[in-house]
Amino acid sequence: MKDSIRHLIQQALARLTAEGVLPEGSNPTIQVENTRDKTHGDFASNVAMMLAKPAGMKPRDLAQKLIEALPADPSVSKVEIAGPGFLNFFQNSAALAQRLDAALADPHLSVSKTGSKQRVVVDLSSPNLAKEMHVGHLRSTIIGDAVARVLDFLGDEVIRQNHVGDWGTQFGMLLAYVKEQPKGFDSPELADLEGFYRAAKQRFDESTEFAERARKLVVELQAGDAECLRLWKQFNELSLSHAQEVYDRLNVMLTPDDVKGESAYNAELADIVASLKVKGLLSESNGAQCVFLDEFKNAEGNPLPVIVQKAGGGYLYATTDLASMRYRSQQLKADRALYFVDQRQALHFQMTFEVARRAGFVRSDMQLEHMGFGTMNGADGRPFKTRDGGTVKLVDLLDEAEQRAYSLVKGKNPDLDEGELRQIARAVGIGAVKYADLSKHRTSDYSFNFEQMLSFEGNTAPYLLYAYTRVASVFRKLGTGMDGLGGEINLEAEQEQALGAKLAQFAEVLNGVGEKGVPHLLCSYLYDLAGLFSSFYEHCPILTAESETVKQSRLRLAALTGKTLKQGLALLGLETLERM
């Protein structure tokens, strides 16, 4: 609808320019926004206020000229001038109802991408291997997953890339320690990968002889020693199996086929450095090979370096990232690459993106976007830790979420059988953890709070899951599904019109999520939609409506609401329930 109104305004501007009312070259970016107060219409534009000065007119006078020049459109019932010169557009309820009927008949809910479809690489999760995933990996994993799902739904070709940390000095330490275990990889200590890592690190810190052995094994591993590579692969397989269990439990669309770790680029790193040298971008600083960028300076005003090779010959994250950017541009042919990585890495990505462009590693038209996010904090406002200050395993957090949800659901429904209780607890517990994160703006820090996220009130997963079951219960009472309904939608009551207008915004919201990488927009939309359905449900009887025509119309509105809620929650990676 916003696109339609923009098009109408553009035609009116062209007509006024041709008539000499507006000067040539009056091509502003036309803003069309949803109104907060529906007595002021459904959409508003400030275009008359933007162009009043170049037109030499008062904004309200120009607004009147624009209204007179607007082509007739059946989807707009009227246009009014408000305040200093806003144009307020009122939707035609009949035309809106027809669009809603079309959405209900379409498995894709009439959602399409507003711009051209693209091939998009989504870099997400990226845990360091040889450890178990901890809470710090949650945001990259689930925010990246939600955005990837939305882009998929909009029609983009999405390539997920799990850039795991599967190379580096820590593997020498782990190889040395596993060699000390009588049973090697069958050692029972490896059942707790995090504990095994801590024990190896303790040996490394306490024993000079062990540390020297570990460093020697790193050199052998990097040189391609067969035995070191065999053990390294076993560590990676073990770590990735732990990670995959977490992904499956989180209902995240990542598989082993999506893994493209740091080690995958080892053979290319020397060429990356050589290519930078050929381009004249390299400088030596204290024996290290660096790229200095004038636009990035330190506190003293000196250019900051992007170090691509250490004095000892080793490579860094920047080198691997440059190799991955080149691969994603030249091999995967990506139009766009989104990096879901901690906000604290913002400068790193700004600098490596610029180096990649100057070196010609990526095409000039390829979009490189760092989708940074804030930290997940405890009640004290500091990064989430265990009581003894250690790292919280992600699997432990999910265990507790499910157990808390189980106790909550059992308290409300003591007669449910155990199997259904466990199913509901899983959906509610995991959904609560995910939704609490996704509903916050990506760049914000947030405090983790089980009580708030498991509440059935407010903008939470339990509230939305319950809202969907309310819709489902209507059709359960009716003894039919949400498909194959007769009649057509008529928007008569105020609550019907408000719900219909919100349902029509689904495609716009999803396009915003895909463009900006911010799933909280979808969360806010679904929360508002659930609230409007609750008001509709309360004021507009469905099964006891005054006539069959009204009943069918309201059933269709309820069905479209249910399908939109279910699809929206699925795009966030949440499992819906038919009853709770």
Coordinates of C-alpha atoms in Angstrom, one line a residue:
M1 CA 0.0 0.0 0.0
K2 CA 2.8 2.4 0.8
D3 CA 4.4 1.7 -2.6
S4 CA 1.0 2.4 -4.3
I5 CA 0.7 5.7 -2.5
R6 CA 4.3 6.7 -3.4
H7 CA 3.5 5.9 -7.0
L8 CA 0.4 8.1 -6.8
I9 CA 2.4 11.0 -5.3
Q10 CA 5.1 10.6 -8.0
Q11 CA 2.5 10.9 -10.7
A12 CA 1.0 14.0 -9.0
L13 CA 4.5 15.6 -8.7
A14 CA 5.2 14.9 -12.4
R15 CA 1.9 16.6 -13.4
L16 CA 2.6 19.6 -11.2
T17 CA 6.1 19.9 -12.6
A18 CA 4.7 19.8 -16.2
E19 CA 2.2 22.5 -15.3
G20 CA 5.0 24.7 -13.9
V21 CA 3.8 24.6 -10.3
L22 CA 7.0 22.8 -9.2
P23 CA 10.4 23.5 -10.6
E24 CA 12.2 20.9 -12.8
G25 CA 14.3 18.4 -10.8
S26 CA 11.9 18.2 -7.9
N27 CA 12.5 14.5 -7.1
P28 CA 12.5 14.1 -3.3
T29 CA 12.6 10.8 -1.5
I30 CA 8.9 10.3 -0.8
Q31 CA 8.2 9.3 2.8
V32 CA 5.0 7.4 3.5
E33 CA 4.4 6.4 7.1
N34 CA 1.8 4.5 9.0
T35 CA -0.3 6.9 11.1
R36 CA -0.6 6.3 14.9
D37 CA -4.1 7.8 15.2
K38 CA -6.5 6.1 12.7
T39 CA -8.8 9.2 12.8
H40 CA -6.0 10.8 10.7
G41 CA -6.1 8.1 8.1
D42 CA -4.0 5.0 7.6
F43 CA -0.9 6.6 5.9
A44 CA 0.7 10.0 5.9
S45 CA 3.3 11.9 3.8
N46 CA 5.1 15.1 4.4
V47 CA 6.0 15.7 0.7
A48 CA 4.1 19.0 0.5
M49 CA 6.2 20.4 3.4
M50 CA 9.4 19.2 1.8
L51 CA 8.6 20.9 -1.6
A52 CA 6.8 24.1 -0.3
K53 CA 10.0 26.2 -0.4
P54 CA 11.2 25.3 -3.9
A55 CA 7.6 25.7 -5.1
G56 CA 7.4 29.1 -3.4
M57 CA 4.1 28.1 -1.8
K58 CA 2.6 27.6 1.7
P59 CA 2.8 23.8 2.5
R60 CA -1.0 23.5 2.9
D61 CA -1.6 25.3 -0.5
L62 CA 0.8 22.9 -2.2
A63 CA -0.8 20.0 -0.4
Q64 CA -4.2 21.0 -1.9
K65 CA -2.6 21.2 -5.4
L66 CA -1.2 17.7 -4.8
I67 CA -4.6 16.3 -3.8
E68 CA -6.1 17.8 -7.0
A69 CA -3.3 16.2 -9.1
L70 CA -3.5 12.7 -7.5
P71 CA -4.8 10.1 -9.9
A72 CA -7.9 8.2 -8.7
D73 CA -7.2 4.9 -7.1
P74 CA -9.8 2.4 -5.8
S75 CA -7.6 1.4 -2.8
V76 CA -7.7 5.0 -1.5
S77 CA -11.1 6.3 -0.2
K78 CA -10.0 9.9 0.5
V79 CA -7.0 12.1 1.1
E80 CA -7.1 15.0 3.6
I81 CA -4.7 17.8 4.6
A82 CA -3.7 17.8 8.3
G83 CA -1.6 20.1 10.5
P84 CA 1.0 22.2 8.7
G85 CA 0.6 20.3 5.4
F86 CA 0.6 16.5 5.9
L87 CA -1.3 14.4 3.3
N88 CA -3.4 11.8 5.1
F89 CA -4.5 8.8 3.1
F90 CA -7.5 6.7 4.1
Q91 CA -7.6 3.1 2.8
N92 CA -10.7 1.8 1.0
S93 CA -12.0 -0.9 3.3
A94 CA -13.4 -2.9 0.4
A95 CA -10.1 -2.8 -1.5
L96 CA -8.2 -3.8 1.7
A97 CA -10.6 -6.7 2.3
Q98 CA -10.0 -8.0 -1.3
R99 CA -6.2 -7.9 -0.6
L100 CA -6.7 -9.8 2.6
D101 CA -8.8 -12.5 0.8
A102 CA -6.0 -12.8 -1.8
A103 CA -3.4 -13.2 1.0
L104 CA -5.5 -15.9 2.7
A105 CA -5.7 -17.9 -0.6
D106 CA -1.9 -17.6 -1.1
P107 CA 0.4 -20.1 0.8
H108 CA 2.9 -17.3 0.8
L109 CA 0.4 -14.8 2.3
S110 CA 1.0 -12.4 -0.6
V111 CA 4.5 -11.6 0.6
S112 CA 7.1 -10.7 -1.9
K113 CA 10.4 -8.8 -1.9
T114 CA 10.1 -5.1 -2.8
G115 CA 13.5 -4.9 -4.5
S116 CA 15.3 -7.3 -6.8
K117 CA 16.1 -10.8 -5.5
Q118 CA 19.7 -11.4 -4.5
R119 CA 22.2 -14.2 -3.6
V120 CA 23.0 -13.5 0.0
V121 CA 25.7 -15.1 2.2
V122 CA 24.8 -15.1 5.9
D123 CA 27.8 -15.5 8.2
L124 CA 26.3 -16.7 11.5
S125 CA 27.1 -18.6 14.8
S126 CA 30.8 -19.2 14.2
P127 CA 31.8 -20.8 17.5
N128 CA 35.4 -21.7 18.3
L129 CA 35.8 -25.5 18.1
A130 CA 37.4 -27.7 20.8
K131 CA 34.9 -26.1 23.2
E132 CA 31.2 -26.4 23.8
M133 CA 29.0 -23.6 22.7
H134 CA 28.4 -21.0 25.4
V135 CA 25.8 -18.2 25.9
G136 CA 28.0 -15.8 23.9
H137 CA 27.2 -17.8 20.8
L138 CA 23.4 -17.5 21.2
R139 CA 22.9 -14.1 19.6
S140 CA 24.9 -14.6 16.4
T141 CA 23.2 -18.0 15.9
I142 CA 19.6 -17.1 16.4
I143 CA 19.6 -13.5 15.0
G144 CA 21.4 -14.7 11.9
D145 CA 19.1 -17.7 11.6
A146 CA 16.0 -15.5 11.8
V147 CA 17.2 -13.0 9.2
A148 CA 18.3 -15.9 6.9
R149 CA 14.8 -17.4 7.2
V150 CA 13.2 -14.1 6.3
L151 CA 15.4 -13.6 3.3
D152 CA 14.6 -17.1 2.2
F153 CA 10.9 -16.4 2.5
L154 CA 11.2 -13.1 0.5
G155 CA 12.8 -15.1 -2.4
D156 CA 16.5 -14.4 -2.0
E157 CA 19.0 -17.3 -2.6
V158 CA 20.5 -17.7 0.9
I159 CA 23.8 -19.4 1.5
R160 CA 24.5 -20.0 5.2
Q161 CA 28.2 -19.9 6.2
N162 CA 29.3 -21.1 9.7
H163 CA 32.8 -19.6 9.9
V164 CA 33.9 -21.8 12.8
G165 CA 37.2 -21.2 14.6
D166 CA 38.8 -24.6 13.8
W167 CA 42.5 -23.6 13.5
G168 CA 45.1 -21.9 15.7
T169 CA 47.5 -22.4 18.6
Q170 CA 44.8 -23.9 21.0
F171 CA 44.8 -27.1 18.9
G172 CA 48.5 -27.8 19.8
M173 CA 47.6 -27.6 23.5
L174 CA 44.6 -30.0 23.0
L175 CA 46.6 -32.4 20.8
A176 CA 49.4 -32.6 23.5
Y177 CA 46.8 -33.2 26.2
V178 CA 44.9 -35.9 24.3
K179 CA 48.1 -37.7 23.7
E180 CA 48.6 -37.9 27.4
Q181 CA 45.3 -39.7 27.9
P182 CA 45.6 -43.5 28.1
K183 CA 42.5 -44.0 26.1
G184 CA 43.0 -41.1 23.7
F185 CA 39.8 -40.0 22.1
D186 CA 37.9 -42.7 24.0
S187 CA 38.9 -40.9 27.3
P188 CA 35.8 -40.3 29.5
E189 CA 37.1 -36.8 30.2
L190 CA 36.1 -35.8 26.6
A191 CA 32.4 -36.2 27.4
D192 CA 32.8 -32.7 28.9
L193 CA 34.6 -30.9 26.2
E194 CA 34.7 -27.6 28.1
G195 CA 36.2 -29.4 31.1
F196 CA 38.8 -31.1 28.9
Y197 CA 39.8 -27.7 27.4
R198 CA 40.2 -26.2 30.9
A199 CA 42.3 -29.1 32.0
A200 CA 44.6 -28.8 28.9
K201 CA 44.9 -25.0 29.5
Q202 CA 45.9 -25.7 33.1
R203 CA 48.6 -28.1 32.0
F204 CA 49.8 -25.5 29.4
D205 CA 50.0 -22.8 32.0
E206 CA 51.7 -24.9 34.7
S207 CA 54.2 -27.0 32.7
T208 CA 56.9 -25.4 30.5
E209 CA 57.7 -28.8 29.0
F210 CA 54.0 -29.4 28.1
A211 CA 53.7 -25.9 26.6
E212 CA 56.8 -26.5 24.5
R213 CA 55.3 -29.8 23.3
A214 CA 52.1 -28.0 22.4
R215 CA 53.9 -25.4 20.4
K216 CA 55.8 -28.0 18.5
L217 CA 52.5 -29.8 17.7
V218 CA 51.1 -26.6 16.3
V219 CA 54.0 -26.3 13.9
E220 CA 53.6 -30.0 12.9
L221 CA 49.9 -29.5 12.4
Q222 CA 50.4 -26.4 10.2
A223 CA 53.0 -28.3 8.2
G224 CA 50.5 -31.0 7.5
D225 CA 51.7 -33.9 9.7
A226 CA 49.3 -36.8 9.1
E227 CA 48.9 -37.9 12.7
C228 CA 48.3 -34.3 13.9
L229 CA 45.8 -33.7 11.2
R230 CA 44.0 -37.0 12.1
L231 CA 43.7 -35.9 15.7
W232 CA 42.7 -32.4 14.7
K233 CA 39.9 -33.7 12.5
Q234 CA 38.6 -35.9 15.4
F235 CA 38.5 -32.8 17.7
N236 CA 36.6 -30.9 15.0
E237 CA 34.1 -33.7 14.5
L238 CA 33.5 -34.0 18.2
S239 CA 33.0 -30.2 18.6
L240 CA 30.8 -29.9 15.6
S241 CA 28.6 -32.8 16.8
H242 CA 28.2 -30.9 20.1
A243 CA 27.3 -27.7 18.2
Q244 CA 24.8 -29.6 15.9
E245 CA 23.0 -30.9 18.9
V246 CA 22.5 -27.3 20.1
Y247 CA 21.5 -26.1 16.6
D248 CA 18.8 -28.9 16.4
R249 CA 17.5 -28.1 19.8
L250 CA 17.4 -24.4 19.0
N251 CA 15.5 -25.2 15.8
V252 CA 18.2 -23.4 13.9
M253 CA 18.7 -24.1 10.1
L254 CA 22.4 -24.9 10.3
T255 CA 23.9 -28.2 9.2
P256 CA 27.4 -29.7 8.8
D257 CA 27.2 -28.7 5.1
D258 CA 27.1 -25.0 6.1
V259 CA 30.5 -25.2 8.0
K260 CA 33.3 -23.3 6.2
G261 CA 35.8 -22.7 8.9
E262 CA 39.0 -20.8 9.2
S263 CA 41.0 -23.8 8.1
A264 CA 39.3 -23.9 4.7
Y265 CA 41.2 -20.8 3.7
N266 CA 44.7 -21.8 4.9
A267 CA 46.0 -22.5 1.4
E268 CA 44.9 -19.0 0.2
L269 CA 46.5 -16.9 3.0
A270 CA 49.9 -16.5 1.4
D271 CA 48.2 -15.4 -1.9
I272 CA 46.1 -12.9 0.0
V273 CA 49.3 -11.2 1.3
A274 CA 51.0 -11.5 -2.1
S275 CA 48.0 -9.9 -3.8
L276 CA 48.0 -7.0 -1.4
K277 CA 51.6 -6.5 -2.1
V278 CA 51.0 -6.4 -5.9
K279 CA 48.3 -3.8 -5.4
G280 CA 50.8 -1.7 -3.5
L281 CA 48.7 -1.8 -0.3
L282 CA 51.3 -3.5 2.0
S283 CA 53.7 -1.8 4.4
E284 CA 56.1 -3.3 6.9
S285 CA 55.8 -2.3 10.5
N286 CA 58.1 -3.9 13.1
G287 CA 58.5 -6.9 10.9
A288 CA 54.7 -7.4 10.4
Q289 CA 52.9 -6.9 7.0
C290 CA 50.2 -4.3 7.3
V291 CA 47.7 -2.3 5.3
F292 CA 47.4 1.3 6.6
L293 CA 44.1 3.1 5.9
D294 CA 44.2 6.9 6.2
E295 CA 40.5 7.1 7.2
F296 CA 41.0 5.0 10.3
K297 CA 43.2 6.7 12.8
N298 CA 44.2 6.1 16.5
A299 CA 43.8 8.6 19.3
E300 CA 47.2 10.3 18.3
G301 CA 45.9 10.8 14.7
N302 CA 48.1 8.1 13.1
P303 CA 46.6 5.6 10.6
L304 CA 45.6 2.3 12.1
P305 CA 47.0 -0.9 10.6
V306 CA 45.2 -4.0 9.4
I307 CA 47.8 -6.6 10.2
V308 CA 47.7 -9.5 7.7
Q309 CA 50.9 -11.3 8.6
K310 CA 52.8 -11.3 11.9
A311 CA 56.6 -10.7 12.1
G312 CA 57.0 -14.5 12.7
G313 CA 55.1 -15.3 9.5
G314 CA 51.8 -16.2 11.1
Y315 CA 48.4 -15.0 9.8
L316 CA 45.6 -13.3 11.7
Y317 CA 41.8 -13.1 11.7
A318 CA 41.9 -10.3 9.2
T319 CA 43.8 -12.5 6.7
T320 CA 41.3 -15.3 7.0
D321 CA 38.4 -12.8 6.7
L322 CA 39.8 -11.3 3.6
A323 CA 40.2 -14.8 2.1
S324 CA 36.6 -15.6 3.0
M325 CA 35.3 -12.3 1.4
R326 CA 37.2 -13.1 -1.8
Y327 CA 35.7 -16.6 -1.8
R328 CA 32.2 -15.3 -1.2
S329 CA 32.4 -12.8 -4.0
Q330 CA 34.4 -14.7 -6.6
Q331 CA 33.3 -18.3 -6.0
L332 CA 29.8 -18.0 -4.4
K333 CA 29.0 -14.9 -6.6
A334 CA 27.2 -13.3 -3.6
D335 CA 25.4 -10.0 -4.1
R336 CA 25.4 -9.4 -0.4
A337 CA 27.2 -10.7 2.6
L338 CA 25.9 -10.3 6.1
Y339 CA 28.2 -10.8 9.1
F340 CA 26.4 -11.5 12.4
V341 CA 29.2 -10.8 14.8
D342 CA 29.5 -9.0 18.1
Q343 CA 29.3 -5.2 17.9
R344 CA 32.7 -4.9 19.5
Q345 CA 34.2 -6.2 16.2
A346 CA 32.7 -3.2 14.2
L347 CA 36.1 -1.5 13.6
H348 CA 37.6 -4.8 12.5
F349 CA 34.9 -5.3 9.8
Q350 CA 34.9 -1.6 8.7
M351 CA 38.6 -1.9 8.0
T352 CA 38.7 -5.3 6.4
F353 CA 35.7 -4.5 4.2
E354 CA 37.7 -1.4 3.0
V355 CA 40.8 -3.5 2.4
A356 CA 38.8 -6.1 0.4
R357 CA 37.4 -3.4 -1.8
R358 CA 40.7 -1.7 -2.5
A359 CA 42.4 -5.0 -3.2
G360 CA 39.6 -6.0 -5.6
F361 CA 38.8 -9.1 -3.6
V362 CA 35.1 -8.3 -3.8
R363 CA 33.1 -6.9 -6.7
S364 CA 32.4 -3.2 -6.5
D365 CA 28.6 -3.8 -6.4
M366 CA 28.7 -6.4 -3.6
Q367 CA 27.2 -5.3 -0.3
L368 CA 29.3 -6.1 2.8
E369 CA 27.4 -5.5 6.0
H370 CA 28.4 -6.1 9.6
M371 CA 25.2 -6.9 11.5
G372 CA 26.7 -6.2 15.0
F373 CA 24.8 -7.1 18.2
G374 CA 25.1 -6.2 21.8
T375 CA 25.9 -8.5 24.8
M376 CA 23.6 -10.7 26.8
N377 CA 24.0 -9.6 30.4
G378 CA 23.1 -11.0 33.8
A379 CA 20.9 -9.2 36.4
D380 CA 24.0 -7.2 37.4
G381 CA 24.2 -5.7 33.9
R382 CA 27.5 -7.5 33.2
P383 CA 28.1 -10.3 30.6
F384 CA 26.2 -13.4 31.7
K385 CA 28.4 -15.7 33.8
T386 CA 28.0 -18.7 36.2
R387 CA 27.9 -17.9 39.9
D388 CA 31.6 -18.7 40.1
G389 CA 32.4 -16.4 37.2
G390 CA 32.7 -19.0 34.6
T391 CA 31.3 -19.3 31.1
V392 CA 27.7 -20.5 30.9
K393 CA 27.3 -23.5 28.6
L394 CA 24.4 -22.9 26.1
V395 CA 23.1 -26.4 26.7
D396 CA 22.8 -25.8 30.5
L397 CA 20.9 -22.6 29.8
L398 CA 18.4 -24.5 27.5
D399 CA 18.1 -27.3 30.1
E400 CA 17.1 -24.8 32.8
A401 CA 14.7 -23.0 30.4
E402 CA 12.9 -26.2 29.6
Q403 CA 12.7 -27.3 33.2
R404 CA 11.3 -23.9 34.3
A405 CA 8.7 -24.0 31.5
Y406 CA 7.8 -27.6 32.5
S407 CA 7.1 -26.5 36.0
L408 CA 5.1 -23.5 34.8
V409 CA 3.0 -25.5 32.3
K410 CA 2.4 -28.4 34.8
G411 CA 1.2 -25.9 37.4
K412 CA -1.4 -24.5 35.0
N413 CA -2.3 -27.9 33.4
P414 CA -1.8 -30.6 36.0
D415 CA -3.9 -33.1 34.0
L416 CA -1.9 -33.1 30.8
D417 CA 0.0 -36.3 30.1
E418 CA 3.8 -36.3 30.4
G419 CA 4.5 -36.5 26.7
E420 CA 2.4 -33.4 25.9
L421 CA 3.8 -31.6 28.9
R422 CA 7.4 -32.2 27.7
Q423 CA 6.5 -31.1 24.2
I424 CA 4.9 -27.9 25.4
A425 CA 7.7 -27.2 27.8
R426 CA 10.3 -27.6 25.0
A427 CA 8.4 -25.2 22.7
V428 CA 7.8 -22.6 25.5
G429 CA 11.2 -22.9 27.2
I430 CA 13.4 -22.7 24.0
G431 CA 11.0 -20.2 22.4
A432 CA 11.2 -18.0 25.5
V433 CA 15.0 -17.8 25.4
K434 CA 15.0 -17.1 21.7
Y435 CA 12.2 -14.6 21.7
A436 CA 13.6 -12.6 24.6
D437 CA 16.7 -12.1 22.6
L438 CA 15.1 -11.5 19.2
S439 CA 12.6 -9.0 20.5
K440 CA 15.4 -6.6 21.5
H441 CA 17.0 -4.4 19.0
R442 CA 20.0 -6.2 17.6
T443 CA 22.5 -3.5 18.6
S444 CA 21.3 -3.3 22.2
D445 CA 22.6 -5.1 25.3
Y446 CA 19.9 -6.8 27.3
S447 CA 19.6 -8.5 30.7
F448 CA 18.6 -12.1 30.8
N449 CA 15.6 -12.7 33.1
F450 CA 13.8 -16.1 33.2
E451 CA 10.8 -14.7 35.1
Q452 CA 10.2 -12.0 32.4
M453 CA 10.7 -14.2 29.4
L454 CA 8.5 -17.0 30.7
S455 CA 5.6 -14.6 31.5
F456 CA 2.3 -15.0 29.7
E457 CA 1.9 -11.2 29.8
G458 CA 3.7 -8.7 27.7
N459 CA 5.9 -9.1 24.6
T460 CA 7.0 -12.7 25.3
A461 CA 7.1 -16.0 23.5
P462 CA 4.5 -17.6 25.9
Y463 CA 2.1 -14.7 25.2
L464 CA 2.4 -15.1 21.4
L465 CA 2.3 -18.9 21.5
Y466 CA -0.9 -18.7 23.5
A467 CA -2.3 -16.1 21.1
Y468 CA -1.9 -18.6 18.3
T469 CA -3.6 -21.3 20.3
R470 CA -6.6 -19.0 20.8
V471 CA -7.0 -18.7 17.0
A472 CA -6.5 -22.5 16.7
S473 CA -9.2 -23.1 19.3
V474 CA -11.8 -21.3 17.2
F475 CA -11.3 -23.8 14.4
R476 CA -11.1 -26.7 16.8
K477 CA -14.5 -25.8 18.1
L478 CA -15.7 -25.4 14.6
G479 CA -14.3 -28.8 13.7
T480 CA -12.4 -27.6 10.6
G481 CA -9.1 -26.2 9.6
M482 CA -8.0 -22.7 8.5
D483 CA -8.1 -23.6 4.8
G484 CA -11.1 -23.9 2.4
L485 CA -13.3 -21.3 4.1
G486 CA -16.2 -19.9 2.2
G487 CA -17.4 -16.3 1.9
E488 CA -15.3 -13.2 1.8
I489 CA -13.9 -10.6 4.2
N490 CA -15.9 -7.5 5.1
L491 CA -14.4 -4.9 7.4
E492 CA -17.3 -3.3 9.2
A493 CA -16.5 -3.0 12.9
E494 CA -13.6 -0.8 14.1
Q495 CA -11.8 -3.8 15.5
E496 CA -12.1 -5.6 12.1
Q497 CA -10.6 -2.7 10.3
A498 CA -7.7 -2.3 12.7
L499 CA -6.9 -6.0 12.5
G500 CA -7.2 -6.0 8.7
A501 CA -4.9 -3.0 8.4
K502 CA -2.3 -4.7 10.6
L503 CA -2.5 -8.0 8.6
A504 CA -1.8 -6.0 5.4
Q505 CA 1.5 -4.8 6.8
F506 CA 3.1 -8.3 7.0
A507 CA 5.1 -8.0 3.8
E508 CA 6.3 -4.5 4.6
V509 CA 7.6 -5.7 8.0
L510 CA 9.4 -8.7 6.5
N511 CA 11.1 -6.5 3.9
G512 CA 12.3 -4.2 6.7
V513 CA 13.8 -7.2 8.6
G514 CA 15.5 -8.4 5.5
E515 CA 16.9 -5.0 4.6
K516 CA 18.2 -4.0 8.0
G517 CA 18.8 -7.4 9.7
V518 CA 16.6 -6.6 12.7
P519 CA 14.2 -9.4 13.8
H520 CA 12.8 -7.2 16.6
L521 CA 10.6 -5.5 13.9
L522 CA 8.9 -8.8 13.3
C523 CA 8.5 -9.5 17.1
S524 CA 6.9 -6.1 17.6
Y525 CA 4.6 -6.7 14.7
L526 CA 3.4 -10.1 15.9
Y527 CA 2.9 -8.7 19.4
D528 CA 0.7 -5.9 18.0
L529 CA -1.1 -8.3 15.8
A530 CA -1.9 -10.6 18.8
G531 CA -3.2 -7.6 20.7
L532 CA -5.5 -6.5 17.9
F533 CA -6.8 -10.1 17.5
S534 CA -7.6 -10.2 21.2
S535 CA -9.6 -7.0 20.9
F536 CA -11.3 -8.3 17.7
Y537 CA -12.1 -11.6 19.5
E538 CA -13.6 -9.8 22.5
H539 CA -15.8 -7.3 20.5
C540 CA -16.7 -9.3 17.4
P541 CA -18.3 -12.7 18.1
I542 CA -17.1 -15.2 15.5
L543 CA -19.0 -18.5 16.0
T544 CA -22.1 -16.8 17.3
A545 CA -22.0 -13.9 14.8
E546 CA -25.4 -12.4 13.8
S547 CA -25.4 -13.9 10.3
E548 CA -23.6 -16.6 8.3
T549 CA -22.0 -13.9 6.1
V550 CA -20.5 -12.1 9.1
K551 CA -19.5 -15.4 10.6
Q552 CA -17.6 -16.4 7.4
S553 CA -15.9 -13.0 7.2
R554 CA -14.7 -13.2 10.8
L555 CA -13.6 -16.8 10.4
R556 CA -11.5 -15.7 7.4
L557 CA -10.0 -12.8 9.4
A558 CA -9.2 -15.2 12.2
A559 CA -7.7 -17.7 9.8
L560 CA -5.4 -15.1 8.2
T561 CA -4.4 -13.9 11.7
G562 CA -3.5 -17.5 12.7
K563 CA -1.5 -18.2 9.5
T564 CA 0.3 -14.9 9.8
L565 CA 1.2 -15.6 13.5
K566 CA 2.3 -19.1 12.7
Q567 CA 4.4 -18.0 9.7
G568 CA 5.9 -15.1 11.6
L569 CA 6.9 -17.2 14.6
A570 CA 8.3 -19.9 12.2
L571 CA 10.5 -17.1 10.6
L572 CA 11.8 -16.4 14.1
G573 CA 12.6 -20.1 14.5
L574 CA 9.8 -20.7 17.1
E575 CA 7.7 -23.8 17.2
T576 CA 4.0 -23.2 17.5
L577 CA 1.5 -25.3 19.4
E578 CA -2.1 -26.1 18.6
R579 CA -3.0 -26.0 22.3
M580 CA -1.3 -25.1 25.6

